[in-house]
CSV table of C-alpha atoms in Angstrom, one decimal:
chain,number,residue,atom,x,y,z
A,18,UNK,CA,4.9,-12.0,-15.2
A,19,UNK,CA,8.3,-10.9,-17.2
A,20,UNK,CA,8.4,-7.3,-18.3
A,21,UNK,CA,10.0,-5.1,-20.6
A,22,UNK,CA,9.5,-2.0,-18.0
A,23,UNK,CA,13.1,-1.5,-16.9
A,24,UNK,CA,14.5,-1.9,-20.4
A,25,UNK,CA,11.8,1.0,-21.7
A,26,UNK,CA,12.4,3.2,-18.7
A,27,UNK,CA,16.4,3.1,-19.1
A,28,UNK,CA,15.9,3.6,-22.9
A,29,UNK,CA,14.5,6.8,-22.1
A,30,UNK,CA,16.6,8.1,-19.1
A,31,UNK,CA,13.9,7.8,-16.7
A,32,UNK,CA,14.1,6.9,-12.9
A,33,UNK,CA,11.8,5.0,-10.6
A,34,UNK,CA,10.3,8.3,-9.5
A,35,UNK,CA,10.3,9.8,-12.4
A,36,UNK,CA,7.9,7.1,-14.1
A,37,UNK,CA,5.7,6.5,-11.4
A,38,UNK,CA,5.3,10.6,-11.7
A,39,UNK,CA,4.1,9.8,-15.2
A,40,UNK,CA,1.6,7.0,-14.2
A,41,UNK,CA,0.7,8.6,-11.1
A,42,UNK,CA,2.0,5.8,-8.8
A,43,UNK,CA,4.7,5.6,-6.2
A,44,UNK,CA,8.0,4.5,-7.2
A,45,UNK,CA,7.6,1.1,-4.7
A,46,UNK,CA,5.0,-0.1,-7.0
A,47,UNK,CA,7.6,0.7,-10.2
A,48,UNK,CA,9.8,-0.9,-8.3
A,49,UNK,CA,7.6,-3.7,-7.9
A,50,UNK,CA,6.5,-4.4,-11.3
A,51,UNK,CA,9.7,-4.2,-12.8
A,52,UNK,CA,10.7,-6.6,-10.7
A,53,UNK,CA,7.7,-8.8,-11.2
A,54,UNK,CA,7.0,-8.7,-7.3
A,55,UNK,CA,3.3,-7.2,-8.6
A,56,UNK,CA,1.5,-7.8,-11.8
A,57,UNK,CA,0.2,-4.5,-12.4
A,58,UNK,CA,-4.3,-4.6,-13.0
A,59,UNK,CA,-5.2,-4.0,-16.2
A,60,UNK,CA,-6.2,-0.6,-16.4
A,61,UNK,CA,-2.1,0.3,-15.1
A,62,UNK,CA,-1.0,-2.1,-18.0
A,63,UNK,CA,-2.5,0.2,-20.5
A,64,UNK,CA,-1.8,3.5,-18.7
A,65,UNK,CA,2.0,1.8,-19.1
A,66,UNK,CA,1.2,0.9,-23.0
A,67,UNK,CA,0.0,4.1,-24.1
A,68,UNK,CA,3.1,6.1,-22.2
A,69,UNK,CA,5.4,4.0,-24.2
A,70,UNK,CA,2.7,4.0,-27.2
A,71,UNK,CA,3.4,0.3,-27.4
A,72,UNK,CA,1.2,-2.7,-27.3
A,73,UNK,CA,0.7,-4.2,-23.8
A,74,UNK,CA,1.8,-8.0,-24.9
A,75,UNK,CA,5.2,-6.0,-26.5
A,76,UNK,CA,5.5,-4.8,-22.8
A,77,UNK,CA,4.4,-7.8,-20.5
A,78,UNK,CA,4.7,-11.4,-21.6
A,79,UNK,CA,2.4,-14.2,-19.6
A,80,UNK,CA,4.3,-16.7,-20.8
A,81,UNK,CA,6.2,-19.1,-18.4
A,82,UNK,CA,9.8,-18.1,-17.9
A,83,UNK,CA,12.0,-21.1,-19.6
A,84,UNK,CA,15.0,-21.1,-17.1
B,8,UNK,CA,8.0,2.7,-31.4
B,9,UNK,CA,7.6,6.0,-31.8
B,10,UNK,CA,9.3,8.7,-29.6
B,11,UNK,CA,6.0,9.9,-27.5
B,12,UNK,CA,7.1,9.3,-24.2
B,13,UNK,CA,10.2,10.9,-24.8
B,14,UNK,CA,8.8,14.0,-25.0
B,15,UNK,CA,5.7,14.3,-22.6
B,16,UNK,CA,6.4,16.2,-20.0
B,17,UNK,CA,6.7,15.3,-16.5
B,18,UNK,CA,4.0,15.8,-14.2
B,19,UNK,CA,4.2,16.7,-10.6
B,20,UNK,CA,2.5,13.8,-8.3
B,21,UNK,CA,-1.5,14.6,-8.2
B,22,UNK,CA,-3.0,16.6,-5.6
B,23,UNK,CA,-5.2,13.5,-4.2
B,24,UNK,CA,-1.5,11.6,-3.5
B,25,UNK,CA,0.1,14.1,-1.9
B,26,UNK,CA,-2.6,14.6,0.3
B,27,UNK,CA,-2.7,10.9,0.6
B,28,UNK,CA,0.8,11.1,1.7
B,29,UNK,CA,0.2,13.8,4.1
B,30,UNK,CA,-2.7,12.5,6.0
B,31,UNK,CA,-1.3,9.1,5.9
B,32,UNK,CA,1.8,10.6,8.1
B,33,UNK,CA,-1.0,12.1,10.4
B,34,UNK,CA,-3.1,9.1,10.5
B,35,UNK,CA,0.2,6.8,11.6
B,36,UNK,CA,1.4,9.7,14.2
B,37,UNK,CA,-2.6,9.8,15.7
B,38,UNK,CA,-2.2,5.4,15.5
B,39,UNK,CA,1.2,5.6,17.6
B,40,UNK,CA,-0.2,8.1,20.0
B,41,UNK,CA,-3.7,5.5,20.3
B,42,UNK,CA,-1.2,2.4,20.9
B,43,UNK,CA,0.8,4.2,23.5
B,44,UNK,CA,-2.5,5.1,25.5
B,45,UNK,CA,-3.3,1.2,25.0
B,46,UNK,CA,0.2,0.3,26.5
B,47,UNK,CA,-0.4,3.1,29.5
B,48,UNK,CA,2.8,5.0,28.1
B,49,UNK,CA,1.0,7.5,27.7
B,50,UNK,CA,-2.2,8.0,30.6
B,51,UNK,CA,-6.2,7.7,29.1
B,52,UNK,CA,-8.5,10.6,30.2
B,53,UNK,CA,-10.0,9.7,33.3
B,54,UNK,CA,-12.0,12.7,33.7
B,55,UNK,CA,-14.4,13.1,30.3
B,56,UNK,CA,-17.5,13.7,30.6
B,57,UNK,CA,-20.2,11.8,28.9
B,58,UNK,CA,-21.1,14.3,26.2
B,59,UNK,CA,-17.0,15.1,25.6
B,60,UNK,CA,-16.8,10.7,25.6
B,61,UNK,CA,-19.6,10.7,22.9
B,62,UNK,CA,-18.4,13.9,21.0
B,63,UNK,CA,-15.1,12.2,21.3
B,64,UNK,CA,-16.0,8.7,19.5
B,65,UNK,CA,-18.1,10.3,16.8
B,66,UNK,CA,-15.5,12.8,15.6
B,67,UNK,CA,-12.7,10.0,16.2
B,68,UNK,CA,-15.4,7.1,14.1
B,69,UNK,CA,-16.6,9.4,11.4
B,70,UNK,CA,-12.9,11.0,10.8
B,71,UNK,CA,-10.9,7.4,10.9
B,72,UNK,CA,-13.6,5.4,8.8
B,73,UNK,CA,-14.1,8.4,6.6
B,74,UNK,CA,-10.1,9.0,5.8
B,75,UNK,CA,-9.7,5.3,5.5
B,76,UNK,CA,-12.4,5.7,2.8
B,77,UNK,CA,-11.0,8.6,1.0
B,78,UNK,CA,-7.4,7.3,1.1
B,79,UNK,CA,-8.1,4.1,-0.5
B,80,UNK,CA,-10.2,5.8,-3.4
B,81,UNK,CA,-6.8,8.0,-4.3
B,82,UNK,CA,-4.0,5.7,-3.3
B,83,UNK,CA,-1.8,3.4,-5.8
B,84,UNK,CA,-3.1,0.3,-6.6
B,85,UNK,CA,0.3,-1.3,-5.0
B,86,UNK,CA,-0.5,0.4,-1.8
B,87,UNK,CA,-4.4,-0.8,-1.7
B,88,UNK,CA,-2.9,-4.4,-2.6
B,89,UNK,CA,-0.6,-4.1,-0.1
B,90,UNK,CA,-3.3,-3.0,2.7
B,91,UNK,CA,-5.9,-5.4,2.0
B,92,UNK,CA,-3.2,-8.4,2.0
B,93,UNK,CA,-2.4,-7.3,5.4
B,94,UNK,CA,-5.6,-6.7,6.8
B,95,UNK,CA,-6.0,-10.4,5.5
B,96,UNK,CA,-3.2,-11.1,7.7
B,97,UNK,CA,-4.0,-9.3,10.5
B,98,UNK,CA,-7.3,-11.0,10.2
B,99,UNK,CA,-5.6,-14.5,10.3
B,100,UNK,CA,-3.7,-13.0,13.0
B,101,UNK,CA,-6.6,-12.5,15.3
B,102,UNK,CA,-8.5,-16.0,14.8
B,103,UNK,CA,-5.0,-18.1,15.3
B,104,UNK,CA,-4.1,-15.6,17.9
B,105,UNK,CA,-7.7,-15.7,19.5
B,106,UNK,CA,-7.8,-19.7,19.3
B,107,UNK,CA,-4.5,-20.8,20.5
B,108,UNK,CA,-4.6,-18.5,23.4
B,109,UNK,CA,-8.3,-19.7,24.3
B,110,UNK,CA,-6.7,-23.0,24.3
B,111,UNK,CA,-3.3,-22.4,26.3
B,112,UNK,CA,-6.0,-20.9,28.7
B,113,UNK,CA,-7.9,-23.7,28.7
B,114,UNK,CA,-4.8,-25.9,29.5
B,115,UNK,CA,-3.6,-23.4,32.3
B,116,UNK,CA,-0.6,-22.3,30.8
B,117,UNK,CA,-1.8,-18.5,29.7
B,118,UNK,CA,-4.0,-15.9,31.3
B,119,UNK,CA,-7.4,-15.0,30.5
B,120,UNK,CA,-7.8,-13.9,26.7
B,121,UNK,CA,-6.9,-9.6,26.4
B,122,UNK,CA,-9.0,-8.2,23.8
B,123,UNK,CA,-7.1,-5.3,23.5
B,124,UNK,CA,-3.3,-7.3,23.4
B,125,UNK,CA,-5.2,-9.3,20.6
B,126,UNK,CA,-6.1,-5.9,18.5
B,127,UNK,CA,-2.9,-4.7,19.5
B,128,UNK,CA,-1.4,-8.2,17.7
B,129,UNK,CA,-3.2,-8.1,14.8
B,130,UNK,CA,-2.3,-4.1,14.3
B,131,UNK,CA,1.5,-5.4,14.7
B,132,UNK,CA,0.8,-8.1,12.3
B,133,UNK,CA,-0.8,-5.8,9.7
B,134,UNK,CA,1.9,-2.9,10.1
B,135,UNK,CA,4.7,-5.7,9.0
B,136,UNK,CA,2.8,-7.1,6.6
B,137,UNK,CA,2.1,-4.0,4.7
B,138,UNK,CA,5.8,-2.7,5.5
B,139,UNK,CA,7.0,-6.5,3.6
B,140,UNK,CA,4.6,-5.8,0.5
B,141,UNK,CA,5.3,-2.3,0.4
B,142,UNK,CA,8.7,-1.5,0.5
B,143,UNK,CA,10.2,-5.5,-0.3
């Protein structure tokens, strides 16, 4: 699943480490996510949403990739 | 988009991870010590007593199942992916491992199945497996 997580977490100056801090995961799974390695469960999605007070489809998108 | 996350604070990891964290590092150094006994490294007891034996396996049961418990309740959802993914492996790991060796036994061309190299295997198995899904 494509992600806007890198994009929002450099937008705000904030490394690996420091967002998993703010979730309260390590920075592997960050890591992970951002590189869509993991789909994060739906509880983490809007943990993630509400830190960036965004909607969760503004931050993941489902859709296939088109390349 | 407004600038929320810009100003919440950072917080320090919780008190249930870092414990995680630590007990995990004890828990692996306790598993290395275990496998080394296994390999003969490092020498079994020979001389325990039945009640030390007993006292032994109860504290050793009720502290490994009981960690394994608590650290799964307070670790990442990454990690816990990553363990039960690996456990699946090391699963996999046993019956293919079990089975072809039953047969290569059967054939003459391997020694009687070891229960213990099996385990010992499927730990190796599960160790890489969570290493791979972890740190990939």
């Amino acid at each position: 699943m494509k992600n806007r997580l890198k994009v929002l977490r450099a937008e705000r100056d904030w490394s690996q480490a420091e967002l998993g801090e703010r979730l309260d995961v390590s920075r592997q799974a960050i890591n992970a996510i951002e590189t869509g390695k993991y789909d994060p469960s739906l509880p983490l999605a809007f943990r993630i949403a509400r830190l960036f007070d965004m909607p969760i489809e503004e931050i993941f998108d489902d859709r296939p990739r088109q390349d | 988009m407004t600038d929320h996350a810009k100003t919440e604070a950072s917080k320090p990891l919780s008190r249930n991870r870092v414990m995680a964290r630590s007990t995990f590092a004890a828990a692996v150094i306790v598993g290395l010590i275990l496998v080394a006994r296994a390999l003969g490294i490092i020498p079994a007891p020979q001389d325990l007593s039945a009640l030390g034996a007993i006292i032994t396996c109860v504290l050793g049961a009720t502290g490994v199942v009981g960690f394994s418990a608590w650290y799964f309740a307070n670790t990442d959802e990454h990690d816990l992916n990553a363990n039960l993914r690996s456990m699946a492996w090391s699963w996999i790991a046993v019956g293919v491992g079990t089975s072809c060796w039953v047969v290569l036994h059967g054939a003459g061309l391997a020694p009687v199945p070891d229960a213990v190299a099996i385990v010992l295997g499927s730990s190796v198995v599960a160790l890489f497996a969570w290493l791979w899904l972890r740190f990939r």
